[in-house]
Short mmCIF file of C-alpha atoms and ligand atoms in Angstrom, two decimals:
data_model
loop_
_atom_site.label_atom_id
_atom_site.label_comp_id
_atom_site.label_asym_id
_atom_site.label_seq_id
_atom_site.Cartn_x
_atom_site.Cartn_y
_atom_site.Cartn_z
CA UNK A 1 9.34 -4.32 -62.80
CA UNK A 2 11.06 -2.21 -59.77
CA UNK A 3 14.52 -2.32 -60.12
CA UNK A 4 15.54 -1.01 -56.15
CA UNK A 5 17.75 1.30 -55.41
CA UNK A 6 20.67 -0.64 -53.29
CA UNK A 7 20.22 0.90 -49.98
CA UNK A 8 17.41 3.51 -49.54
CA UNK A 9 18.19 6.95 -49.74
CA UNK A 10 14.75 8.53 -49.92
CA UNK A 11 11.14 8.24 -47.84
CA UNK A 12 8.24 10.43 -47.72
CA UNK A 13 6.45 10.49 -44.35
CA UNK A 14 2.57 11.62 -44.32
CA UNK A 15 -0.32 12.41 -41.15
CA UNK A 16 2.62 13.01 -38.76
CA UNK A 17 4.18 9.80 -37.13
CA UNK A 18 6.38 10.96 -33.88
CA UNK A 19 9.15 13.00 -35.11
CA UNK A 20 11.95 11.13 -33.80
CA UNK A 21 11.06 8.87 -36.43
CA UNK A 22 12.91 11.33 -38.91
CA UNK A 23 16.35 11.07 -36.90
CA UNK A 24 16.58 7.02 -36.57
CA UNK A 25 15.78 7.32 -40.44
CA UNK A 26 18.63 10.06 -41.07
CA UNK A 27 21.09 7.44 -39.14
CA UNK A 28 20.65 4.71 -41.72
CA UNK A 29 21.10 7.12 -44.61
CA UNK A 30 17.50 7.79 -45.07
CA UNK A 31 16.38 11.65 -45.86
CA UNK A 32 12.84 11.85 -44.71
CA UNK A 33 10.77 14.20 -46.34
CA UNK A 34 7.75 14.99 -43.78
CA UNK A 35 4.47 16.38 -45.30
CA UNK A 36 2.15 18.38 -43.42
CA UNK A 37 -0.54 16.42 -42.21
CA UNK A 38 -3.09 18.75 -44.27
CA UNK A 39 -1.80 17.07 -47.55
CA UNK A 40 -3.08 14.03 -46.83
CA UNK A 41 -6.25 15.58 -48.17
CA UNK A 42 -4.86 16.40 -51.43
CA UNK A 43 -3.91 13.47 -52.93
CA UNK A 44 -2.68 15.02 -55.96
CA UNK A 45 0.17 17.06 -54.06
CA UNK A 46 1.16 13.93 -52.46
CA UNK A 47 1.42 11.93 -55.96
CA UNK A 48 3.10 14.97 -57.23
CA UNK A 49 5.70 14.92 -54.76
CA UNK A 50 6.53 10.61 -54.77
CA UNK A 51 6.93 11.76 -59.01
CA UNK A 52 9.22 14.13 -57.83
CA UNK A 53 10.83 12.59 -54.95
CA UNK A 54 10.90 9.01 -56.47
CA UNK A 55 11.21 7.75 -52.60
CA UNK A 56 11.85 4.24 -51.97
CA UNK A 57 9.52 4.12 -48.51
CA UNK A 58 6.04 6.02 -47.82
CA UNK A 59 5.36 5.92 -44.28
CA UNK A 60 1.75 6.97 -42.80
CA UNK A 61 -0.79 5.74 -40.18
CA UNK A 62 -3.98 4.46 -41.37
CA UNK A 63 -5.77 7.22 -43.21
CA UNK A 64 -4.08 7.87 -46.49
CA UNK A 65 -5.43 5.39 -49.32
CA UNK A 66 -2.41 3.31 -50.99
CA UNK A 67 -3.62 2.37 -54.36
CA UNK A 68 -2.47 2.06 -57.44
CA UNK A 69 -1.98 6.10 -58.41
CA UNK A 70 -0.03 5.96 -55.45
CA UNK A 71 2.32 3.27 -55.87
CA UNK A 72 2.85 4.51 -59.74
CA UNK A 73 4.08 7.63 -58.61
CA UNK A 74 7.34 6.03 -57.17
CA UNK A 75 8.85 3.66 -58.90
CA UNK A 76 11.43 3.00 -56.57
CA UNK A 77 9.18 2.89 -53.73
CA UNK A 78 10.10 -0.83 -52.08
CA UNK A 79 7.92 -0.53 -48.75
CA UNK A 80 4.66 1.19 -47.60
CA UNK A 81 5.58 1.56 -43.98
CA UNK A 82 2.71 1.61 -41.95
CA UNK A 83 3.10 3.51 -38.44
CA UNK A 84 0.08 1.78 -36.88
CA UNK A 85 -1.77 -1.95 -36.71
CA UNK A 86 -4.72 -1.44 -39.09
CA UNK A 87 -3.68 -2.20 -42.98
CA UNK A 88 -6.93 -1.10 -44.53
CA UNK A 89 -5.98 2.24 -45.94
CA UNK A 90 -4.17 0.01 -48.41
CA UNK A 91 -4.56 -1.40 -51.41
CA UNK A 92 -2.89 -4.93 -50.53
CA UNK A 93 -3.46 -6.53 -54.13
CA UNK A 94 -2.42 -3.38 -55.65
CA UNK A 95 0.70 -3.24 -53.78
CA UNK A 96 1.44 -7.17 -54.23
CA UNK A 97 0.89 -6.81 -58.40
CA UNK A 98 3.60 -3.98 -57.57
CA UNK A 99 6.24 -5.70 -55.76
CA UNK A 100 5.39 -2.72 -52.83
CA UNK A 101 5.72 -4.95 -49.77
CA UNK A 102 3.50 -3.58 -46.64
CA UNK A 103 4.77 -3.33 -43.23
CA UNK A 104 2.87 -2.30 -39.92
CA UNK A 105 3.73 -2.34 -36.65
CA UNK A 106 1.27 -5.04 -34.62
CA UNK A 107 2.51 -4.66 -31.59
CA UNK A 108 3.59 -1.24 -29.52
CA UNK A 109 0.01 0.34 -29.48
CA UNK A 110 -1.84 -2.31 -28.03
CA UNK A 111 -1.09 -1.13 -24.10
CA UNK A 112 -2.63 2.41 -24.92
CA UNK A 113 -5.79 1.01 -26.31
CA UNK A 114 -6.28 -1.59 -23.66
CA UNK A 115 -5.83 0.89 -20.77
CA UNK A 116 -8.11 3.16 -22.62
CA UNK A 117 -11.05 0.65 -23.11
CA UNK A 118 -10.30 -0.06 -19.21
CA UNK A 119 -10.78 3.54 -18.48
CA UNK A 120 -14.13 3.62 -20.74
CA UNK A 121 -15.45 0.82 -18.92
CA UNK A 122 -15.20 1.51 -15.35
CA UNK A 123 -16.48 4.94 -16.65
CA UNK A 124 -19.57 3.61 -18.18
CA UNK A 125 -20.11 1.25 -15.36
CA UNK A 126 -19.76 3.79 -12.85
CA UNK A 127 -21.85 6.45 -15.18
CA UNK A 128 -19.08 8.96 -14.32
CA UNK A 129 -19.56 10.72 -17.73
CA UNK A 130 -23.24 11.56 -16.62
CA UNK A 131 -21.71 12.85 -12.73
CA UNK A 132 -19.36 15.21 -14.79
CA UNK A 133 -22.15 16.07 -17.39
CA UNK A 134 -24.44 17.42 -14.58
CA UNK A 135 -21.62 18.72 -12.33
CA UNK A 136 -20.71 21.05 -15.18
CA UNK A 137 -24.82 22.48 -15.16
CA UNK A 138 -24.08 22.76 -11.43
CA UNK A 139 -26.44 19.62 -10.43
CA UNK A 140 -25.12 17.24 -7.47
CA UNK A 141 -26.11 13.83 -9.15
CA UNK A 142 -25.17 11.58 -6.13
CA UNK A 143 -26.78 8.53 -6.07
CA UNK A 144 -25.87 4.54 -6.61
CA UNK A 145 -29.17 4.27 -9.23
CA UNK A 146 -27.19 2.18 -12.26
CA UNK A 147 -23.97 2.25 -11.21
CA UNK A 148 -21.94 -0.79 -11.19
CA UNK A 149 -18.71 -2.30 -9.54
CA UNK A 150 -16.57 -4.34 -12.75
CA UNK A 151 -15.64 -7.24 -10.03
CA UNK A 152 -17.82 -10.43 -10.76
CA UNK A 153 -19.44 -9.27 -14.35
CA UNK A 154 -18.88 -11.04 -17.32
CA UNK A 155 -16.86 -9.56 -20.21
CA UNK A 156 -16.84 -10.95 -23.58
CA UNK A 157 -13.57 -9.88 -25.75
CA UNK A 158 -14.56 -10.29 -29.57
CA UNK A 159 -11.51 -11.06 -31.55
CA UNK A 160 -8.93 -12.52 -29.14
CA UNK A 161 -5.70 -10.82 -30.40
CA UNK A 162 -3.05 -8.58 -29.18
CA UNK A 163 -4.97 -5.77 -28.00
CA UNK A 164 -8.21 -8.36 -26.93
CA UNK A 165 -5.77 -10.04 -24.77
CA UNK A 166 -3.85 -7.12 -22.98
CA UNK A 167 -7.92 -6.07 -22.45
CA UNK A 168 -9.19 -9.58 -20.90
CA UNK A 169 -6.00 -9.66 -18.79
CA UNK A 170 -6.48 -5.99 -17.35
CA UNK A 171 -10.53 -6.98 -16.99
CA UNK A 172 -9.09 -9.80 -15.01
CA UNK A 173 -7.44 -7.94 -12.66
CA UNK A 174 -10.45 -6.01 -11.83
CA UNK A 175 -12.11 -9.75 -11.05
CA UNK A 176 -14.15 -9.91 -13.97
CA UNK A 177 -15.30 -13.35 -15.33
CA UNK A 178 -13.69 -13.56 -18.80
CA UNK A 179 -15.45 -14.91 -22.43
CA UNK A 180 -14.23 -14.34 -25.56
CA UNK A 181 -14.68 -15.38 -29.71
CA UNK A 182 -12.37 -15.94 -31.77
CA UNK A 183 -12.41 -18.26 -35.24
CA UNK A 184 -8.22 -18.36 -35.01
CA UNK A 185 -7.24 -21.60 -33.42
CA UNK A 186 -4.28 -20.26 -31.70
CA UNK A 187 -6.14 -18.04 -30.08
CA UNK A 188 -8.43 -20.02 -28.79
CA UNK A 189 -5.85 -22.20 -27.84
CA UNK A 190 -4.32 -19.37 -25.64
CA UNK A 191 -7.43 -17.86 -24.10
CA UNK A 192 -7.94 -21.07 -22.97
CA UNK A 193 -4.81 -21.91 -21.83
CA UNK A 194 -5.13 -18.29 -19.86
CA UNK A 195 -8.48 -19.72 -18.16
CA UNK A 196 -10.93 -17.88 -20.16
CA UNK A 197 -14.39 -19.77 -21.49
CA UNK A 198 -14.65 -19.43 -25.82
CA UNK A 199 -17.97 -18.95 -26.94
CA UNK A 200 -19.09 -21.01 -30.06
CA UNK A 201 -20.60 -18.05 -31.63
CA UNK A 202 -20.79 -14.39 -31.30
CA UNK A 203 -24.68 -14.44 -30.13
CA UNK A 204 -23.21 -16.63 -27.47
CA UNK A 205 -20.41 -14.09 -26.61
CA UNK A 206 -23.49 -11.63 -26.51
CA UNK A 207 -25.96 -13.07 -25.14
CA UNK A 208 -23.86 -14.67 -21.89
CA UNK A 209 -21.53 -11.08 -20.95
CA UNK A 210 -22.68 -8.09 -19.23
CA UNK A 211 -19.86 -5.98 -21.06
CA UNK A 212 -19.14 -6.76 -24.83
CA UNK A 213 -15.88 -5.55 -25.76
CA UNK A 214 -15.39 -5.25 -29.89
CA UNK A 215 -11.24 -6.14 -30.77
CA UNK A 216 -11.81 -7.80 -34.15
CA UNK A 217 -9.35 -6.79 -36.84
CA UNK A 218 -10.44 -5.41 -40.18
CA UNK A 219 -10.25 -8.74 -42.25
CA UNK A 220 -10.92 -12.20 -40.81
CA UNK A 221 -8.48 -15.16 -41.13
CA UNK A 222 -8.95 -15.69 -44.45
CA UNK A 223 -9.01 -12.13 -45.80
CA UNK A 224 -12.73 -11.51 -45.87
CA UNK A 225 -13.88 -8.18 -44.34
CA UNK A 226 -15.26 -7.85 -40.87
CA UNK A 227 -17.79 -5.52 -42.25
CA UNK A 228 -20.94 -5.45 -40.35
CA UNK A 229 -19.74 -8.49 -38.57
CA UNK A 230 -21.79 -6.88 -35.32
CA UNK A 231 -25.44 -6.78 -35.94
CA UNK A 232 -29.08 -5.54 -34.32
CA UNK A 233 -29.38 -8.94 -33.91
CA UNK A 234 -26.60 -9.80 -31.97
CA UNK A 235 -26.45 -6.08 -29.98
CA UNK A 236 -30.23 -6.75 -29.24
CA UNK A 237 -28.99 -10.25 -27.29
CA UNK A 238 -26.48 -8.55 -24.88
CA UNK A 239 -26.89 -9.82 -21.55
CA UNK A 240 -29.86 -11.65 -22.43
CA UNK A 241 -28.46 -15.01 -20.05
CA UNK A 242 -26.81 -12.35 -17.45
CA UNK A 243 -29.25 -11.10 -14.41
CA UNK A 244 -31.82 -8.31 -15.11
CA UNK A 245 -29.85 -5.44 -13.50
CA UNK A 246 -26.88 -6.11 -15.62
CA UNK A 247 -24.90 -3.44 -17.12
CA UNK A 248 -25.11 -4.01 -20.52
CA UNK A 249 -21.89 -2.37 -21.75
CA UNK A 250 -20.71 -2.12 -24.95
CA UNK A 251 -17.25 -0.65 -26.06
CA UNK A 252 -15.65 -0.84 -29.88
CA UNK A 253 -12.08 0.34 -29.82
CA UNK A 254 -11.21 -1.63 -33.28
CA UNK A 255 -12.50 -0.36 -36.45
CA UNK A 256 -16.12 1.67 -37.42
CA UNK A 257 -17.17 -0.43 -40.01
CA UNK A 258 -17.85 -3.71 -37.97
CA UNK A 259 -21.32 -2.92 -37.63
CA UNK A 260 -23.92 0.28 -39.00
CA UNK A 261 -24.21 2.89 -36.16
CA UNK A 262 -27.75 2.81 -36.78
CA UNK A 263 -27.91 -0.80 -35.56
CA UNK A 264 -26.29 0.05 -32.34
CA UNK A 265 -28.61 3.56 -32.34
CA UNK A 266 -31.49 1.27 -32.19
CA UNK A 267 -30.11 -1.36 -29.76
CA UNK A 268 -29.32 1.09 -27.25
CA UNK A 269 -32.95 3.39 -28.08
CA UNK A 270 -34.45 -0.02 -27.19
CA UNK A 271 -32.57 -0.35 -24.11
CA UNK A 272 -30.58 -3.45 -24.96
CA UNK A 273 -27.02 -1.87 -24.59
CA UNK A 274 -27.52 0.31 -21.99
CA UNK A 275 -24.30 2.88 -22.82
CA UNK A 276 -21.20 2.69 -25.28
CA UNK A 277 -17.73 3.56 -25.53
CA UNK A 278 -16.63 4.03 -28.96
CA UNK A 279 -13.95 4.97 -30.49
CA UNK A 280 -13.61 4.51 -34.27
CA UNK A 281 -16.60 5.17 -36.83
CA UNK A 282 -16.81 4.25 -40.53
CA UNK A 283 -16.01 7.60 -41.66
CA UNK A 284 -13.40 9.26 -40.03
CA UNK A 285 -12.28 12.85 -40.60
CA UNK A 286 -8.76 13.25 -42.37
CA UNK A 287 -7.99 15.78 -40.10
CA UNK A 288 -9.09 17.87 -37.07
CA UNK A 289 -9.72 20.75 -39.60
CA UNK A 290 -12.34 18.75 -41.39
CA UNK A 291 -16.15 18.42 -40.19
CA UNK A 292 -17.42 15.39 -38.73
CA UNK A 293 -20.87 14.22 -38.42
CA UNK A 294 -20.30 12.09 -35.05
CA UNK A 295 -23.46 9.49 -35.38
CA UNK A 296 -23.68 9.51 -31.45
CA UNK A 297 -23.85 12.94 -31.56
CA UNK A 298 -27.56 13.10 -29.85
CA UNK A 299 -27.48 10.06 -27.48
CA UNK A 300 -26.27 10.95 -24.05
CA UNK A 301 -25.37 6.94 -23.17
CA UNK A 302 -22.98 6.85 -25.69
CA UNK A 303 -19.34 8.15 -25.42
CA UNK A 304 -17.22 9.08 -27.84
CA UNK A 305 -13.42 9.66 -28.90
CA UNK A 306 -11.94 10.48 -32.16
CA UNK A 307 -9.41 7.15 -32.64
CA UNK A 308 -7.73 7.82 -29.96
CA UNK A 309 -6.91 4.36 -28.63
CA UNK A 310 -3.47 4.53 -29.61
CA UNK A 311 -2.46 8.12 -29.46
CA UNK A 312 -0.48 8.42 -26.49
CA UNK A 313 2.70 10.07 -25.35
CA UNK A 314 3.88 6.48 -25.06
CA UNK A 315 2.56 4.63 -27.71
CA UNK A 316 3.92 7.32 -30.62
CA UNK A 317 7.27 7.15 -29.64
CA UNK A 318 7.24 3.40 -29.47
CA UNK A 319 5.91 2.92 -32.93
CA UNK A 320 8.55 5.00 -34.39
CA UNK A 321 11.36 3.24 -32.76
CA UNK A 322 9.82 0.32 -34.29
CA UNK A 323 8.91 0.92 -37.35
CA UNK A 324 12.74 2.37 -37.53
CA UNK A 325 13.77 -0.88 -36.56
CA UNK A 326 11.51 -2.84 -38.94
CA UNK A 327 12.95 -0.82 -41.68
CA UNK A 328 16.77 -1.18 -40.62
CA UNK A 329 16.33 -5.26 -41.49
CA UNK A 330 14.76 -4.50 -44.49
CA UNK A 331 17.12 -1.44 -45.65
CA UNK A 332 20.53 -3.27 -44.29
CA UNK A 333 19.43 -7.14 -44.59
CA UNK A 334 16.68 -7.39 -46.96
CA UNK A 335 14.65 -9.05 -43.71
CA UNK A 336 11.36 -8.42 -43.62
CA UNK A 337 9.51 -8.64 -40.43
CA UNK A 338 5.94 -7.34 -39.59
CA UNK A 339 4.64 -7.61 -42.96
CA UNK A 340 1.26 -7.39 -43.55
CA UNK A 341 1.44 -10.30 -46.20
CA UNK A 342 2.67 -12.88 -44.07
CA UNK A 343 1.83 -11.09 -40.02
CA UNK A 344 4.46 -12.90 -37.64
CA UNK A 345 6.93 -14.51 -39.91
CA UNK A 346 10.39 -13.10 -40.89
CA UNK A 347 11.85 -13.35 -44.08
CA UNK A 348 15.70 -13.15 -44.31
CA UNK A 349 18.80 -15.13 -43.74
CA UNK A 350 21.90 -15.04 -40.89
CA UNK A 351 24.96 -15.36 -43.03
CA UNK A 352 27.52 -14.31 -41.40
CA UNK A 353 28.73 -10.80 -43.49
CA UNK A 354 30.10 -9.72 -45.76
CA UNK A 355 27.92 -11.14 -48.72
CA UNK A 356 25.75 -9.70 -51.04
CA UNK A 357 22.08 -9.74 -50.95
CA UNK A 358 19.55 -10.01 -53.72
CA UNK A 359 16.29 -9.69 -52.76
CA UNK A 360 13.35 -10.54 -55.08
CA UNK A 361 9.18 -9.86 -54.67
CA UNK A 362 8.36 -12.33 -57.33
CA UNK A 363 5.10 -13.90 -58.76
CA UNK A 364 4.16 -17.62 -57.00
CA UNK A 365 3.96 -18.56 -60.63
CA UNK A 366 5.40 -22.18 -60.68
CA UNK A 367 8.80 -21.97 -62.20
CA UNK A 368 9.81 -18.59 -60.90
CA UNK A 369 11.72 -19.61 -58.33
CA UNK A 370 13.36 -22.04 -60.39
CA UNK A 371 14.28 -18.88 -62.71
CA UNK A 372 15.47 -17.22 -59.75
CA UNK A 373 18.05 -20.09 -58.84
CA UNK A 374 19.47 -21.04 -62.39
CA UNK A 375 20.30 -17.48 -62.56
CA UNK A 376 22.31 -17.22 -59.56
CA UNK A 377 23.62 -20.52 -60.61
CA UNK A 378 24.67 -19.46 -64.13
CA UNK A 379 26.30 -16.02 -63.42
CA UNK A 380 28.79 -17.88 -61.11
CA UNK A 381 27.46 -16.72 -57.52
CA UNK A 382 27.88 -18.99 -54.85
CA UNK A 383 24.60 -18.96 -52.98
CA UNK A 384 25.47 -19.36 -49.30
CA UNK A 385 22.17 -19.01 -47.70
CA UNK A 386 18.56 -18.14 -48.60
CA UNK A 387 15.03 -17.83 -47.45
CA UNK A 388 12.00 -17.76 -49.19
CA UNK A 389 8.24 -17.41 -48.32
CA UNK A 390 5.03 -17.98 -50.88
CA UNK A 391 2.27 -15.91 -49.91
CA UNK A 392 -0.58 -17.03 -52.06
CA UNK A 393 -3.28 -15.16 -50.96
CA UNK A 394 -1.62 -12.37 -52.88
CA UNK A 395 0.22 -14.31 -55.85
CA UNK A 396 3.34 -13.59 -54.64
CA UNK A 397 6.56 -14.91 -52.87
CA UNK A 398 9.39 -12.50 -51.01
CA UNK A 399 13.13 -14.36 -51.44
CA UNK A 400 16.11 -13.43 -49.72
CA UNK A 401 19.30 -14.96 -51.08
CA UNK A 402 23.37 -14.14 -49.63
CA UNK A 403 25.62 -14.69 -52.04
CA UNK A 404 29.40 -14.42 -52.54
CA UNK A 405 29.56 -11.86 -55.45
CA UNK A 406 27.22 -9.79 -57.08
CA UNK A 407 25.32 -10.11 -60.32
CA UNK A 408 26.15 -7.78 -63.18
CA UNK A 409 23.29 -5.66 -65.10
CA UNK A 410 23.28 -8.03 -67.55
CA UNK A 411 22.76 -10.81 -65.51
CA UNK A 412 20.20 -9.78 -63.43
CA UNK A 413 18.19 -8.53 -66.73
CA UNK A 414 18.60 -12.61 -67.38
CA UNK A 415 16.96 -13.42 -64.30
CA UNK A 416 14.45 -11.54 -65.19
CA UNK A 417 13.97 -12.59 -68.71
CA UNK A 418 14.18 -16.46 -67.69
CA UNK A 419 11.62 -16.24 -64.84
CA UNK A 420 9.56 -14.51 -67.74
CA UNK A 421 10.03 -17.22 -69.79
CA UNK A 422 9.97 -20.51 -67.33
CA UNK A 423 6.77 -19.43 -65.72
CA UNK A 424 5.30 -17.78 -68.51
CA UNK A 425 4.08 -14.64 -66.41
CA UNK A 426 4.68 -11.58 -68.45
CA UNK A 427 5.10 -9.78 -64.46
CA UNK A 428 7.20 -12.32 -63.06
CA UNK A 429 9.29 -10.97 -61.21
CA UNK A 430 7.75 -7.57 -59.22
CA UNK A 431 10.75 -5.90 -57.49
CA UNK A 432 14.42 -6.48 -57.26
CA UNK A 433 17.49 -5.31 -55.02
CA UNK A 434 20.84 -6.52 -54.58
CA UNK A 435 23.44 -4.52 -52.36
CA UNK A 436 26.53 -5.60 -49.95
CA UNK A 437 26.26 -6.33 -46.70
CA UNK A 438 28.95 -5.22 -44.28
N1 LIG B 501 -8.62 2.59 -31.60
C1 LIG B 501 -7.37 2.63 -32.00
O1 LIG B 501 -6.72 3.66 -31.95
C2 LIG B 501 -6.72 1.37 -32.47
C3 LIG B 501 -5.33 1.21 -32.33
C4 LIG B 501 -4.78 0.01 -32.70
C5 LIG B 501 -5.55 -0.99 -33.25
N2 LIG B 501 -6.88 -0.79 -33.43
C6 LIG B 501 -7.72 -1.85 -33.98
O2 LIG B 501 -7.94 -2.82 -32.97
C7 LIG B 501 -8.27 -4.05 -33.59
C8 LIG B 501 -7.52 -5.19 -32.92
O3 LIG B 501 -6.12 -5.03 -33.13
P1 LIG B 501 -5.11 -6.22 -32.75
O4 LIG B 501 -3.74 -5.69 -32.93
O5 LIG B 501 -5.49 -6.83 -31.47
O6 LIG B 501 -5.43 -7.24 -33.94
P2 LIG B 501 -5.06 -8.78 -33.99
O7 LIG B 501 -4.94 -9.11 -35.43
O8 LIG B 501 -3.93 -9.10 -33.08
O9 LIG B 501 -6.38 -9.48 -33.40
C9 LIG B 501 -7.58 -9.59 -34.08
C10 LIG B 501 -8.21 -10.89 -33.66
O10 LIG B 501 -9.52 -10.95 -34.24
C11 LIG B 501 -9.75 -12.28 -34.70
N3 LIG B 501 -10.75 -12.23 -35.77
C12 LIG B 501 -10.66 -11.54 -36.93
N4 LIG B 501 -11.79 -11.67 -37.63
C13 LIG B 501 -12.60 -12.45 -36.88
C14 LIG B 501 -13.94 -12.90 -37.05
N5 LIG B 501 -14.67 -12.58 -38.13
N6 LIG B 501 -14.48 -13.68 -36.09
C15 LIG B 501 -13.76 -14.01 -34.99
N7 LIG B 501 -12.50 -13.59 -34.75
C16 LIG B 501 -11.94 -12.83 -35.70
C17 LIG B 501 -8.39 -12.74 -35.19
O11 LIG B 501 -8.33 -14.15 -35.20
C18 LIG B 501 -7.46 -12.12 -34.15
O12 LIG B 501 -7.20 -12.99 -33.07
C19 LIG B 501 -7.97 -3.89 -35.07
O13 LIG B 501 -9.18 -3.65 -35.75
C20 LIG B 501 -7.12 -2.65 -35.11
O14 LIG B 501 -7.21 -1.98 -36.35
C21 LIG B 501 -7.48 0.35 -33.04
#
């Protein structure tokens, strides 16, 4: 069990989000302590210094590996803070049997990466990687053999979401006929509601698009992962319903894993995809001082970028004034918005201050919530307003309750105890944190 500290005092900060991050953390209180991004390879410095440090927040972008080592090191840490979209680097049901709740930002990258994979594709299409290629061995390449306007070809976006979306709506403006496939209703509902044709199944989204453009997140909607979603199979089908001189493009800007690189090797070998874009592979250097065996390495129709989607003078900055935000509710308020448990919901309350908040990661275990009430009840706190959300996939819930006076030591070691007791879970309750709001 985590008892918090009240307000946060302490975070560690690893593989180098912007730097003004450190400054909005200093102005709530917050001492960052910034680790080279070497360390991130040597996981046992890092471990050493959360023992040490005993910091209530670890931020990092999506390389470091949360797990349990990690989140034992701390035992104040309340929050790993997650300076990018992609959550995989972390041990979710680690962190939930913790009480660690996991935050990302979902939204301030997305721009970078679409205008990227807009970039990549008129590149491909216009085979202006070859041009510069030759012009750098001094050969004048000019001719229109294979190269391609965007304006009338298809494009199916696989996985609909915020960065598929920005990409279908730039693609649009270049007059390019829009699919996509998604398995979330809502999206659906919105890329047709934008005027863009779903596709029942990913063959389909193949099959009928003379660019294929890969956007799917690292889980599917019910927290299976995408792994090897993308198969021979399916890169083998692209443009098989589109004219003969089609394009055939195919760009992944999402995660490595989706599909084997062999797969796509042998599609394009084949002459199925006829070049590539692609940014992310399943293993990933730590840093740029480590080797990397780039897969593509030999094939001259495929282009390649070390995850670079997001890294922009733009995008950086953004993500730290977010994440600074994100962790201002959660530090001052308790809110928590952006988490990875419950993506798009916010957690907290709008009493009007002062109050005092107590703010509880708890098991879903029936009763605990019950436990949680009675003991509000019984040490004599008015509770004026409270929010609470079960997240079940992980066996936990996240409560936020204002109330009119605090509860002593003792009495929050009886909430405790009783939620123990009601519900019978030795781990009831995960993490706990009450401080004034002003
Ligand atoms: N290259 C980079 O630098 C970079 C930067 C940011 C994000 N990313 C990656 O880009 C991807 C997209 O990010 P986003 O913010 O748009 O994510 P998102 O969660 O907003 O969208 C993902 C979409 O994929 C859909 N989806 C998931 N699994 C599916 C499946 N099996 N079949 C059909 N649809 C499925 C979801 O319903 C959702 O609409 C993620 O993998 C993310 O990690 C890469």
């Amino acid at each position: 069990m985590r008892f918090l500290n009240d307000h946060f005092r302490r975070a560690l900060i690893l593989e180098n989000p912007h730097p003004s991050l450190d400054e909005y953390l200093r102005e709530q209180g917050i001492e960052p302590e910034r680790l080279p991004e070497t360390a991130t390879q040597d996981v046992g410095f890092v471990l050493e210094r959360l023992r040490e440090g005993q910091h209530d927040l670890l931020f990092k972008r999506s390389r470091f590996e949360v797990d349990d080592a990690v989140l034992e090191a701390s035992q104040k840490l309340a929050a790993v803070m997650l300076c990018c979209i992609g959550d995989d680097s972390v041990d979710k049901d680690a962190c939930a049997r913790h009480g660690v709740l996991v935050m990302n930002d979902p939204v301030s990258n997305g721009r970078s990466v679409a205008e990227m994979v807009m970039g990549e594709m008129i590149g491909l299409a216009r085979r202006l990687f070859h041009a510069n290629e030759a012009g750098r061995q001094h050969l004048w390449t000019k001719d229109s053999l294979g190269r391609y306007e965007l304006k009338g070809k298809v494009l199916s976006v696989i996985g609909l979401g915020n960065i598929g979306k920005q990409v279908a709506q730039l693609a649009e403006g270049f007059g390019m006929h829009i699919r996509f496939f998604d398995t979330a209703e809502v999206a659906r509902e919105v890329g047709v509601a934008l005027g863009w044709t779903p596709c029942k199944t990913l063959a389909e989204a193949f099959r009928e698009a003379d660019v294929v453009s890969l956007h799917l997140s690292a889980e599917d909607n019910r927290g299976q992962s995408n792994r090897d979603t993308i198969t021979y199979e399916l890169f083998s089908q692209l443009a098989q319903a589109r004219p003969d001189n089609s394009p055939r493009l195919f760009l992944n800007a999402a995660r490595g894993f989706l599909y084997d690189p062999d797969e796509l090797q042998r599609a394009i070998e084949e002459g199925h995809v006829r070049a590539a874009a692609i940014d992310v592979f399943p293993d990933e250097p730590g840093s740029k001082k480590e080797e990397w065996n780039n897969p593509y390495a030999h094939l001259t129709d495929v282009v390649t970028t070390p995850h670079i989607g997001a890294a922009t003078e733009e995008a950086q900055p953004r993500i730290a004034a977010h994440i600074a935000g994100t962790t201002r509710l959660f530090n001052v308020y308790g809110t928590v918005r952006d988490t990875v448990f419950a993506p798009r919901q916010v957690i907290g309350v709008d009493a009007e201050a002062p109050y005092w908040a107590l703010t509880v990661v708890h098991s879903d275990a029936r009763g605990t919530k019950k436990a949680l009430s009675d003991a509000i009840y019984e040490a004599g706190a008015n509770n004026i307003q409270s929010s609470h959300r079960d997240i079940p996939k992980y066996g936990i819930a996240y409560d936020v309750s204002a109330i009119d006076r605090p509860l002593s030591e003792a009495q929050l070691g009886d909430l405790v105890e009783r939620a123990r007791r009601i519900s019978g879970d030795e781990a009831a309750v995960r993490a706990l944190r009450q401080f004034e709001v002003r």
